[in-house]
Amino acid sequence: MTTLLAFTILVALVGVERLAELVVSKRNAAWSLERGGVETGFGHYPFMVVLHTGLLVGALAEAWVGRPEVPSALAWSMLGLVLASQALRWWCIGTLGRRWNTRVIVVPGLPPVDSGPYRLIRHPNYVAVVVEGVALPLVHASWITALVFTIANAALLTVRIRAEDAALASLPPVVSGVSGA
C-alpha cells in the first residue's frame, strides 16, 4: 500500500469519526435543550463546520496534488500525535457525557465539569483540535493545510472560547470535590 493511499484511508477514518461525533452531539444537544439548555455563540458554528471540513479536504488535496516526499519520521510522529489527539478528544466526550456537544449549550443549574481532563486544563478538547489540526496534514507533509488551518483555527478558537467562558460563567460554582458530570 502506498503512503498516499494509507493517508487517504487515515483522513477518511477521521471523517467517519467526525460523523460519529455529530451523531453523539445531536443526541446530547437534544438532551440539554430538553432540560432547559441555552445555546450561545451559534454565529461562529457554520464557520467551524467549514473549517473542520476544509482541514480534511485540504490535507487530501494537497497530498494528492503535491505528492510530497514524506520522511517516515515525520509521518510516524505525526500519526502518533493524531492518535493522541483522538484519545484526548474521546476522553473529553466521555467525561462530559450527555453534556458534550459541538455547540455551546449549557443547562442552567448544572455546575461546570471539573473531572477528567477538565481538572487539568479548562478547554482540553481544543488542545486535541489544535494538535490534530497540525498533525493530521503533516502525516503526509501537507504543510500548507497545516498552516492555513492553524491560523484560521486560532481566530475561531478566540471567538469560541470567549463564548464558552461566558456561557460557563452563568453556571453555579463547582462544589469542592463534586463533579458536574
Backbone as a printed PyTorch tensor [residue, N CA C, xyz], in Angstrom:
tensor([[[  0.8500,  -1.1840,   0.0000],
         [  0.0000,   0.0000,   0.0000],
         [  0.8890,   1.2390,   0.0000]],

        [[  0.5550,   2.1960,  -0.8480],
         [  1.3480,   3.4130,  -0.9080],
         [  1.0520,   4.2930,   0.3030]],

        [[  1.9740,   5.1870,   0.6030],
         [  1.7400,   6.0850,   1.7350],
         [  0.5860,   7.0290,   1.4420]],

        [[  0.4150,   7.4040,   0.1760],
         [ -0.6920,   8.2930,  -0.1730],
         [ -2.0370,   7.5930,   0.0270]],

        [[ -2.1140,   6.3350,  -0.3350],
         [ -3.3490,   5.5790,  -0.1020],
         [ -3.6010,   5.4150,   1.4000]],

        [[ -2.5530,   5.1040,   2.1490],
         [ -2.6870,   4.9620,   3.6010],
         [ -3.1530,   6.2770,   4.2240]],

        [[ -2.6100,   7.3960,   3.7420],
         [ -3.0190,   8.7020,   4.2450],
         [ -4.4880,   8.9780,   3.9170]],

        [[ -4.8920,   8.6270,   2.7170],
         [ -6.2810,   8.8130,   2.3090],
         [ -7.2110,   8.0120,   3.2190]],

        [[ -6.8250,   6.8060,   3.5350],
         [ -7.6230,   5.9740,   4.4490],
         [ -7.6750,   6.6060,   5.8340]],

        [[ -6.5370,   7.1130,   6.3060],
         [ -6.4990,   7.7780,   7.6160],
         [ -7.4580,   8.9680,   7.6490]],

        [[ -7.3970,   9.8220,   6.6350],
         [ -8.2690,  11.0010,   6.6020],
         [ -9.7280,  10.5690,   6.5110]],

        [[-10.0120,   9.5270,   5.7340],
         [-11.3850,   9.0090,   5.6540],
         [-11.8530,   8.5090,   7.0200]],

        [[-10.9710,   7.8290,   7.7470],
         [-11.3320,   7.3490,   9.0850],
         [-11.6060,   8.5160,  10.0390]],

        [[-10.8130,   9.5680,   9.9330],
         [-11.0700,  10.7570,  10.7550],
         [-12.4140,  11.3610,  10.3580]],

        [[-12.7210,  11.3700,   9.0660],
         [-14.0210,  11.8570,   8.6100],
         [-15.1680,  11.0420,   9.1840]],

        [[-15.0190,   9.7150,   9.2080],
         [-16.0420,   8.8420,   9.8000],
         [-16.1660,   9.1320,  11.2970]],

        [[-15.0350,   9.3480,  11.9400],
         [-15.0510,   9.6800,  13.3720],
         [-15.8050,  10.9820,  13.5990]],

        [[-15.6100,  11.9730,  12.7170],
         [-16.3300,  13.2460,  12.8350],
         [-17.8460,  13.0290,  12.6990]],

        [[-18.2350,  12.1480,  11.7800],
         [-19.6630,  11.8510,  11.6340],
         [-20.2080,  11.2060,  12.9020]],

        [[-19.4240,  10.3160,  13.5090],
         [-19.8460,   9.7060,  14.7780],
         [-19.9900,  10.7790,  15.8530]],

        [[-19.0740,  11.7280,  15.8880],
         [-19.1740,  12.8400,  16.8420],
         [-20.4690,  13.6200,  16.6360]],

        [[-20.8110,  13.8670,  15.3680],
         [-22.0270,  14.6270,  15.0870],
         [-23.2800,  13.8930,  15.5490]],

        [[-23.2920,  12.5710,  15.4290],
         [-24.4310,  11.7830,  15.9290],
         [-24.5320,  11.9270,  17.4410]],

        [[-23.4040,  11.7690,  18.1300],
         [-23.3880,  11.9140,  19.5890],
         [-23.7790,  13.3450,  19.9700]],

        [[-23.2330,  14.3180,  19.2550],
         [-23.5150,  15.7190,  19.5450],
         [-24.9980,  16.0450,  19.4030]],

        [[-25.5960,  15.5770,  18.3190],
         [-27.0210,  15.8640,  18.0900],
         [-27.8800,  15.2790,  19.2120]],

        [[-27.5890,  14.0500,  19.5890],
         [-28.3350,  13.4020,  20.6780],
         [-28.1370,  14.1680,  21.9920]],

        [[-26.8890,  14.5360,  22.2750],
         [-26.6030,  15.2400,  23.5320],
         [-27.1620,  16.6600,  23.5420]],

        [[-27.1390,  17.3280,  22.3940],
         [-27.7070,  18.6780,  22.3260],
         [-29.2020,  18.6140,  22.6070]],

        [[-29.8800,  17.6220,  22.0540],
         [-31.3190,  17.4610,  22.3160],
         [-31.5630,  17.2280,  23.8020]],

        [[-30.7240,  16.4050,  24.4270],
         [-30.8420,  16.1470,  25.8720],
         [-30.7180,  17.4500,  26.6550]],

        [[-29.7210,  18.2610,  26.3080],
         [-29.5060,  19.5320,  27.0120],
         [-30.6640,  20.4900,  26.7990]],

        [[-31.1240,  20.5990,  25.5680],
         [-32.2230,  21.5260,  25.2660],
         [-33.5130,  21.1000,  25.9570]],

        [[-33.7550,  19.7900,  26.0690],
         [-34.9370,  19.2870,  26.7810],
         [-34.9060,  19.6650,  28.2580]],

        [[-33.7210,  19.9000,  28.7920],
         [-33.5710,  20.2600,  30.1990],
         [-33.3810,  21.7550,  30.3880]],

        [[-33.7830,  22.5290,  29.4010],
         [-33.7040,  23.9860,  29.5040],
         [-32.3740,  24.5620,  29.0810]],

        [[-31.5440,  23.7640,  28.4090],
         [-30.2450,  24.2500,  27.9570],
         [-30.3790,  25.4830,  27.0780]],

        [[-29.3830,  26.3460,  27.2020],
         [-29.3680,  27.5970,  26.4560],
         [-28.1540,  27.5790,  25.5340]],

        [[-28.4060,  27.8060,  24.2360],
         [-27.3070,  27.8470,  23.2710],
         [-26.8510,  29.2810,  23.0750]],

        [[-25.5390,  29.4660,  23.0740],
         [-24.9460,  30.7710,  22.7920],
         [-23.8240,  30.5620,  21.7760]],

        [[-23.3680,  31.6400,  21.1860],
         [-22.2420,  31.5670,  20.2750],
         [-22.5160,  30.8300,  18.9830]],

        [[-23.7800,  30.7420,  18.5820],
         [-24.0910,  29.9550,  17.3930],
         [-23.6490,  30.6260,  16.0980]],

        [[-23.3150,  31.8880,  16.1160],
         [-22.8970,  32.5960,  14.9050],
         [-21.6160,  32.0600,  14.2990]],

        [[-20.7290,  31.5480,  15.1160],
         [-19.4560,  31.0450,  14.5970],
         [-19.5260,  29.5740,  14.1850]],

        [[-20.6120,  28.8980,  14.5150],
         [-20.7060,  27.4550,  14.2660],
         [-20.5710,  27.0710,  12.7830]],

        [[-21.2560,  27.7570,  11.8620],
         [-21.0850,  27.3830,  10.4480],
         [-19.6230,  27.5090,   9.9760]],

        [[-18.9280,  28.5370,  10.4450],
         [-17.5170,  28.6980,  10.0850],
         [-16.6960,  27.5240,  10.6260]],

        [[-17.0290,  27.0700,  11.8260],
         [-16.3270,  25.9320,  12.4150],
         [-16.5310,  24.6730,  11.5680]],

        [[-17.7430,  24.4480,  11.1100],
         [-18.0310,  23.2690,  10.2700],
         [-17.2230,  23.3430,   8.9730]],

        [[-17.2300,  24.5040,   8.3380],
         [-16.4840,  24.6790,   7.0830],
         [-14.9840,  24.4980,   7.3250]],

        [[-14.4760,  25.0620,   8.3980],
         [-13.0500,  24.9660,   8.6950],
         [-12.6170,  23.5220,   8.9240]],

        [[-13.3890,  22.7860,   9.7070],
         [-13.0090,  21.4020,  10.0080],
         [-13.1700,  20.4920,   8.7950]],

        [[-14.1660,  20.7670,   7.9590],
         [-14.2980,  20.0290,   6.7030],
         [-13.1250,  20.3790,   5.7880]],

        [[-12.7740,  21.6490,   5.7590],
         [-11.6500,  22.1100,   4.9490],
         [-10.3300,  21.4700,   5.3440]],

        [[-10.1630,  21.1810,   6.6180],
         [ -8.9460,  20.5010,   7.0670],
         [ -8.8030,  19.1570,   6.3660]],

        [[ -9.8700,  18.3810,   6.3520],
         [ -9.8260,  17.0470,   5.7420],
         [ -9.6370,  17.1440,   4.2260]],

        [[-10.4430,  17.9900,   3.5920],
         [-10.3670,  18.1370,   2.1330],
         [ -9.0140,  18.7250,   1.7240]],

        [[ -8.5810,  19.7510,   2.4350],
         [ -7.3070,  20.4010,   2.1090],
         [ -6.1160,  19.4740,   2.2590]],

        [[ -6.1080,  18.6870,   3.3310],
         [ -4.9920,  17.7580,   3.5430],
         [ -4.9180,  16.7440,   2.4090]],

        [[ -6.0640,  16.2100,   2.0280],
         [ -6.0870,  15.2390,   0.9210],
         [ -5.7080,  15.8860,  -0.4030]],

        [[ -6.2860,  17.0370,  -0.6960],
         [ -5.9940,  17.7120,  -1.9650],
         [ -4.5080,  18.0490,  -2.0670]],

        [[ -3.9520,  18.5900,  -1.0050],
         [ -2.5340,  18.9590,  -1.0330],
         [ -1.6540,  17.7310,  -1.2150]],

        [[ -1.9800,  16.6460,  -0.5450],
         [ -1.1820,  15.4220,  -0.6620],
         [ -1.2760,  14.8240,  -2.0700]],

        [[ -2.4940,  14.7800,  -2.6260],
         [ -2.6830,  14.1760,  -3.9440],
         [ -2.1150,  15.0440,  -5.0670]],

        [[ -2.2640,  16.3620,  -4.9470],
         [ -1.7540,  17.2510,  -5.9920],
         [ -0.2440,  17.4080,  -5.8900]],

        [[  0.2370,  17.6430,  -4.6840],
         [  1.6690,  17.8940,  -4.4910],
         [  2.5380,  16.6530,  -4.4880]],

        [[  1.9600,  15.5270,  -4.0860],
         [  2.7150,  14.2580,  -3.9860],
         [  4.0970,  14.4710,  -3.3480]],

        [[  4.1040,  15.0400,  -2.1300],
         [  5.3950,  15.3450,  -1.4980],
         [  6.1350,  14.0910,  -1.0310]],

        [[  7.4260,  14.2350,  -0.9170],
         [  8.2330,  13.2100,  -0.2530],
         [  7.9270,  13.3470,   1.2380]],

        [[  7.6610,  12.2290,   1.8710],
         [  7.2850,  12.2730,   3.2820],
         [  8.3230,  11.4940,   4.0900]],

        [[  9.1240,  12.1950,   4.8700],
         [ 10.0690,  11.4740,   5.7360],
         [  9.2970,  10.5790,   6.7010]],

        [[  9.7220,   9.3560,   6.8490],
         [  8.9820,   8.4220,   7.7040],
         [  8.9430,   8.8970,   9.1550]],

        [[  9.9890,   9.5620,   9.6180],
         [  9.9750,  10.0720,  10.9950],
         [  8.8610,  11.1010,  11.1770]],

        [[  8.6470,  11.9500,  10.1700],
         [  7.5570,  12.9250,  10.2280],
         [  6.2100,  12.2090,  10.2310]],

        [[  6.0270,  11.2870,   9.2950],
         [  4.7440,  10.5790,   9.1770],
         [  4.3930,   9.8470,  10.4630]],

        [[  5.3290,   9.0950,  11.0060],
         [  5.0340,   8.2950,  12.1980],
         [  4.8280,   9.1520,  13.4390]],

        [[  5.6340,  10.1930,  13.5880],
         [  5.4660,  11.0510,  14.7760],
         [  4.1420,  11.8070,  14.7050]],

        [[  3.7820,  12.2780,  13.5240],
         [  2.5000,  12.9820,  13.3790],
         [  1.3220,  12.0270,  13.5490]],

        [[  1.4590,  10.7990,  13.0680],
         [  0.4000,   9.8090,  13.2830],
         [  0.2140,   9.5650,  14.7810]],

        [[  1.3030,   9.4940,  15.5170],
         [  1.2140,   9.3360,  16.9750],
         [  0.4560,  10.4890,  17.6120]],

        [[  0.7160,  11.7110,  17.1370],
         [  0.0000,  12.8720,  17.6720],
         [ -1.4800,  12.8580,  17.2820]],

        [[ -1.7880,  12.4040,  16.0610],
         [ -3.1820,  12.2920,  15.6460],
         [ -3.9130,  11.3210,  16.5730]],

        [[ -3.3040,  10.1780,  16.8300],
         [ -3.9310,   9.1840,  17.7070],
         [ -4.0770,   9.7200,  19.1310]],

        [[ -3.0690,  10.4310,  19.6120],
         [ -3.1470,  11.0220,  20.9600],
         [ -4.2530,  12.0730,  21.0200]],

        [[ -4.3960,  12.8620,  19.9620],
         [ -5.4550,  13.8850,  19.9610],
         [ -6.8370,  13.2340,  19.9490]],

        [[ -6.9760,  12.1140,  19.2380],
         [ -8.2550,  11.3920,  19.2400],
         [ -8.5600,  10.8430,  20.6370]],

        [[ -7.5420,  10.3120,  21.2850],
         [ -7.7350,   9.7800,  22.6390],
         [ -8.1610,  10.8960,  23.5960]],

        [[ -7.5150,  12.0520,  23.5040],
         [ -7.8870,  13.1830,  24.3550],
         [ -9.3080,  13.6460,  24.0410]],

        [[ -9.6450,  13.7310,  22.7580],
         [-10.9970,  14.1620,  22.3700],
         [-12.0550,  13.2450,  22.9780]],

        [[-11.8520,  11.9310,  22.8610],
         [-12.8600,  10.9990,  23.3750],
         [-12.8420,  10.9210,  24.9020]],

        [[-11.7230,  11.2530,  25.5300],
         [-11.6910,  11.3780,  26.9910],
         [-12.5830,  12.5590,  27.3960]],

        [[-12.4820,  13.6640,  26.6490],
         [-13.3370,  14.8270,  26.9130],
         [-14.8070,  14.4660,  26.7290]],

        [[-15.1190,  13.7960,  25.6290],
         [-16.5010,  13.4190,  25.3490],
         [-17.0290,  12.5000,  26.4510]],

        [[-16.2210,  11.5240,  26.8400],
         [-16.6290,  10.6090,  27.9040],
         [-16.8030,  11.3030,  29.2460]],

        [[-15.9370,  12.2400,  29.5390],
         [-16.0200,  12.9630,  30.8110],
         [-17.2670,  13.8390,  30.8710]],

        [[-17.5640,  14.5440,  29.7990],
         [-18.7480,  15.4140,  29.7870],
         [-20.0420,  14.6260,  29.6400]],

        [[-19.9560,  13.4210,  29.1010],
         [-21.1450,  12.5810,  28.9640],
         [-22.2190,  13.2680,  28.1390]],

        [[-23.4460,  13.2550,  28.6480],
         [-24.5780,  13.8220,  27.9060],
         [-24.4440,  15.3300,  27.7010]],

        [[-23.5420,  15.9720,  28.4180],
         [-23.3870,  17.4220,  28.3000],
         [-22.4540,  17.8240,  27.1620]],

        [[-21.7780,  16.8420,  26.5320],
         [-20.8800,  17.1730,  25.4290],
         [-21.6570,  17.3200,  24.1280]],

        [[-21.3580,  18.3580,  23.3740],
         [-21.8530,  18.5010,  22.0090],
         [-20.9640,  19.5000,  21.2870]],

        [[-21.1620,  19.6410,  19.9960],
         [-20.2910,  20.5230,  19.2140],
         [-20.7370,  21.9810,  19.2660]],

        [[-21.8140,  22.2360,  19.9330],
         [-22.3180,  23.6040,  20.0800],
         [-22.0080,  24.1060,  21.4910]],

        [[-22.3240,  25.3220,  21.7710],
         [-22.1490,  25.8710,  23.1210],
         [-23.5300,  25.9040,  23.7660]],

        [[-23.8520,  24.8450,  24.5010],
         [-25.1490,  24.7360,  25.1840],
         [-24.8720,  24.3970,  26.6410]],

        [[-25.3900,  25.2140,  27.5280],
         [-25.2690,  24.9200,  28.9540],
         [-26.6630,  24.7480,  29.5430]],

        [[-26.7470,  23.8330,  30.4890],
         [-28.0110,  23.5760,  31.1780],
         [-27.9750,  24.3550,  32.4940]],

        [[-28.8770,  25.3270,  32.6510],
         [-28.9010,  26.1020,  33.8920],
         [-29.0260,  25.1800,  35.1120]],

        [[-28.2620,  25.5200,  36.1350],
         [-28.3270,  24.7550,  37.3770],
         [-27.2800,  23.6630,  37.4930]],

        [[-26.7290,  23.2280,  36.3720],
         [-25.6720,  22.2080,  36.4340],
         [-24.3140,  22.8950,  36.5310]],

        [[-23.5130,  22.5390,  37.5230],
         [-22.1940,  23.1810,  37.6480],
         [-21.2500,  22.7090,  36.5450]],

        [[-20.2150,  23.4840,  36.2690],
         [-19.2290,  23.0570,  35.2740],
         [-18.5790,  21.7290,  35.6780]],

        [[-18.1600,  20.9760,  34.7000],
         [-17.4690,  19.7090,  34.9520],
         [-16.0260,  20.0190,  35.3510]],

        [[-15.5500,  19.3600,  36.4020],
         [-14.1690,  19.5790,  36.8520],
         [-13.4250,  18.2630,  37.0450]],

        [[-13.8430,  17.2320,  36.3220],
         [-13.1700,  15.9340,  36.4320],
         [-12.5070,  15.5900,  35.1040]],

        [[-11.8620,  14.4240,  35.0530],
         [-11.1770,  14.0050,  33.8290],
         [-10.1570,  15.0440,  33.4020]],

        [[-10.0520,  15.2970,  32.0940],
         [ -9.0610,  16.2720,  31.6360],
         [ -9.4060,  17.7000,  32.0540]],

        [[-10.6520,  17.9370,  32.4400],
         [-11.0730,  19.2790,  32.8530],
         [-10.5100,  19.6620,  34.2170]],

        [[ -9.9950,  18.6990,  34.9640],
         [ -9.3450,  19.0490,  36.2290],
         [ -7.9200,  19.5600,  35.9740]],

        [[ -7.4110,  19.2990,  34.7510],
         [ -6.0480,  19.6850,  34.3910],
         [ -5.9830,  20.9720,  33.5830]],

        [[ -6.9750,  21.1660,  32.7300],
         [ -6.9770,  22.3240,  31.8200],
         [ -8.4240,  22.7020,  31.5250]],

        [[ -8.6840,  23.9720,  31.3190],
         [-10.0620,  24.4600,  31.1570],
         [-10.7280,  23.9800,  29.8630]],

        [[-10.0120,  23.9360,  28.7650],
         [-10.5900,  23.5560,  27.4690],
         [ -9.7450,  22.4630,  26.7980]],

        [[ -9.7100,  21.2690,  27.3660],
         [ -8.8390,  20.2200,  26.8120],
         [ -9.2230,  19.7630,  25.4110]],

        [[-10.4910,  19.8490,  25.0580],
         [-10.8830,  19.4350,  23.7120],
         [-10.2070,  20.2960,  22.6510]],

        [[ -9.9790,  21.5630,  22.9640],
         [ -9.3390,  22.4410,  21.9880],
         [ -7.8480,  22.1480,  21.8620]],

        [[ -7.2520,  21.5920,  22.8970],
         [ -5.8690,  21.1060,  22.7710],
         [ -5.8500,  19.9850,  21.7300]],

        [[ -6.8260,  19.0890,  21.8100],
         [ -6.9260,  17.9980,  20.8370],
         [ -7.1240,  18.5430,  19.4280]],

        [[ -7.9720,  19.5380,  19.2830],
         [ -8.2440,  20.1270,  17.9660],
         [ -6.9880,  20.7730,  17.3880]],

        [[ -6.2720,  21.5180,  18.2080],
         [ -5.0580,  22.2000,  17.7440],
         [ -3.9990,  21.1710,  17.3260]],

        [[ -3.7860,  20.1700,  18.1620],
         [ -2.7750,  19.1520,  17.8410],
         [ -3.1620,  18.4090,  16.5660]],

        [[ -4.4080,  17.9950,  16.4750],
         [ -4.8520,  17.2760,  15.2780],
         [ -4.7500,  18.1610,  14.0320]],

        [[ -5.0840,  19.4310,  14.1470],
         [ -5.0370,  20.3420,  13.0050],
         [ -3.6530,  20.5120,  12.4260]],

        [[ -2.6430,  20.3920,  13.2590],
         [ -1.2620,  20.4220,  12.7810],
         [ -0.8320,  19.0330,  12.3220]],

        [[ -1.0880,  18.0380,  13.1460],
         [ -0.5350,  16.7020,  12.9190],
         [ -1.1640,  15.9530,  11.7490]],

        [[ -2.4770,  16.0180,  11.6030],
         [ -3.1210,  15.2280,  10.5440],
         [ -2.5770,  15.5740,   9.1510]],

        [[ -2.5410,  16.8370,   8.7580],
         [ -1.9920,  17.1290,   7.4310],
         [ -0.5050,  16.7600,   7.3090]],

        [[  0.2180,  16.8830,   8.4170],
         [  1.6550,  16.6150,   8.3500],
         [  1.9890,  15.1310,   8.2920]],

        [[  1.0180,  14.2630,   8.5330],
         [  1.2550,  12.8300,   8.3330],
         [  1.7020,  12.6000,   6.8960]],

        [[  1.2120,  13.4290,   5.9720],
         [  1.6410,  13.3170,   4.5730],
         [  2.2240,  14.6330,   4.0640]],

        [[  2.9000,  15.3550,   4.9490],
         [  3.6510,  16.5700,   4.6020],
         [  2.8050,  17.6240,   3.8920]],

        [[  1.5600,  17.7800,   4.3100],
         [  0.6850,  18.8180,   3.7530],
         [  0.8480,  20.0800,   4.6020]],

        [[  1.9790,  20.7300,   4.4170],
         [  2.3730,  21.8690,   5.2360],
         [  1.4350,  23.0600,   5.0840]],

        [[  0.9980,  23.3360,   3.8780],
         [  0.1330,  24.4950,   3.6500],
         [ -1.1870,  24.3200,   4.4010]],

        [[ -1.7790,  23.1380,   4.2900],
         [ -3.0380,  22.8790,   5.0010],
         [ -2.8420,  23.0290,   6.5000]],

        [[ -1.7620,  22.4830,   7.0250],
         [ -1.4970,  22.5910,   8.4650],
         [ -1.3900,  24.0570,   8.8840]],

        [[ -0.7020,  24.8620,   8.0900],
         [ -0.5110,  26.2730,   8.4230],
         [ -1.8160,  27.0590,   8.3090]],

        [[ -2.5270,  26.8850,   7.1990],
         [ -3.7770,  27.6320,   6.9980],
         [ -4.8040,  27.2510,   8.0610]],

        [[ -4.9460,  25.9490,   8.3340],
         [ -5.9010,  25.5350,   9.3570],
         [ -5.5120,  26.1120,  10.7130]],

        [[ -4.2470,  26.0510,  11.0570],
         [ -3.7970,  26.5230,  12.3670],
         [ -4.1040,  28.0040,  12.5610]],

        [[ -3.8500,  28.8030,  11.5500],
         [ -4.1090,  30.2450,  11.6530],
         [ -5.6160,  30.5120,  11.7450]],

        [[ -6.3920,  29.8900,  10.8550],
         [ -7.8480,  30.1000,  10.8780],
         [ -8.4560,  29.5610,  12.1720]],

        [[ -7.9520,  28.4270,  12.6360],
         [ -8.4680,  27.8380,  13.8700],
         [ -8.1410,  28.7040,  15.0830]],

        [[ -6.9720,  29.3440,  15.0830],
         [ -6.6210,  30.2390,  16.1920],
         [ -7.6320,  31.3840,  16.2820]],

        [[ -8.0160,  31.9320,  15.1340],
         [ -9.0200,  33.0060,  15.1230],
         [-10.3680,  32.4770,  15.6110]],

        [[-10.7570,  31.3070,  15.1300],
         [-12.0260,  30.7150,  15.5430],
         [-12.0310,  30.4220,  17.0420]],

        [[-10.9520,  29.8440,  17.5430],
         [-10.9150,  29.4950,  18.9710],
         [-10.9540,  30.7250,  19.8660]],

        [[-10.4440,  31.8410,  19.3820],
         [-10.5370,  33.0790,  20.1580],
         [-12.0020,  33.4340,  20.4030]],

        [[-12.8090,  33.3170,  19.3610],
         [-14.2440,  33.5960,  19.4710],
         [-14.9490,  32.4990,  20.2660]],

        [[-14.6350,  31.2550,  19.9440],
         [-15.3190,  30.1040,  20.5500],
         [-15.0770,  30.0390,  22.0610]],

        [[-13.8400,  30.2020,  22.4800],
         [-13.5220,  30.1150,  23.9060],
         [-14.1650,  31.2620,  24.6810]],

        [[-14.2130,  32.4540,  24.0820],
         [-14.9190,  33.5700,  24.7480],
         [-16.3940,  33.2260,  24.9440]],

        [[-17.0060,  32.6430,  23.9130],
         [-18.4250,  32.2690,  24.0030],
         [-18.6260,  31.1930,  25.0730]],

        [[-17.7620,  30.2050,  25.1010],
         [-17.8860,  29.1440,  26.1090],
         [-17.6660,  29.6820,  27.5140]],

        [[-16.6270,  30.4870,  27.6780],
         [-16.3500,  31.0370,  29.0100],
         [-17.5210,  31.8810,  29.5140]],

        [[-18.1250,  32.6700,  28.6280],
         [-19.2810,  33.4800,  29.0320],
         [-20.4490,  32.5800,  29.4230]],

        [[-20.6750,  31.5300,  28.6460],
         [-21.7720,  30.6030,  28.9630],
         [-21.5050,  29.8850,  30.2790]],

        [[-20.2830,  29.4250,  30.4770],
         [-19.9390,  28.7080,  31.7090],
         [-20.0170,  29.6190,  32.9370]],

        [[-19.7670,  30.9100,  32.7400],
         [-19.8290,  31.8540,  33.8600],
         [-21.2500,  31.9690,  34.4100]],

        [[-22.2460,  31.5850,  33.6160],
         [-23.6340,  31.6560,  34.0770],
         [-24.0220,  30.4770,  34.9630]],

        [[-23.1550,  29.4740,  35.0550],
         [-23.4650,  28.2760,  35.8400],
         [-23.0730,  28.4610,  37.2960]],

        [[-23.6700,  27.6640,  38.1900],
         [-23.2790,  27.7420,  39.5990],
         [-21.8500,  27.2300,  39.7640]],

        [[-21.1710,  27.6790,  40.8080],
         [-19.7970,  27.2110,  41.0180],
         [-19.7690,  25.7200,  41.3600]],

        [[-18.6120,  25.1310,  41.1020],
         [-18.4230,  23.7130,  41.4420],
         [-18.2580,  23.6050,  42.9490]],

        [[-18.9800,  22.6690,  43.5400],
         [-18.8270,  22.3870,  44.9690],
         [-17.5810,  21.5360,  45.1110]],

        [[-16.6960,  21.8880,  46.0170],
         [-15.4370,  21.1880,  46.1880],
         [-15.6280,  19.6650,  46.2750]],

        [[-14.9260,  18.9630,  45.3780],
         [-14.9630,  17.5060,  45.3870],
         [-16.1570,  16.8920,  44.6890]],

        [[-17.0640,  17.7210,  44.1720],
         [-18.2510,  17.2060,  43.4830],
         [-18.1720,  17.6190,  42.0210]],

        [[-18.2030,  16.6470,  41.1450],
         [-18.1260,  16.9290,  39.7180],
         [-19.5080,  17.2020,  39.1720]],

        [[-19.5640,  18.0490,  38.1310],
         [-20.8150,  18.3370,  37.4720],
         [-21.1690,  17.3340,  36.3950]],

        [[-20.3760,  16.2990,  36.2110],
         [-20.6410,  15.3260,  35.1430],
         [-21.7370,  14.3720,  35.5360]]])
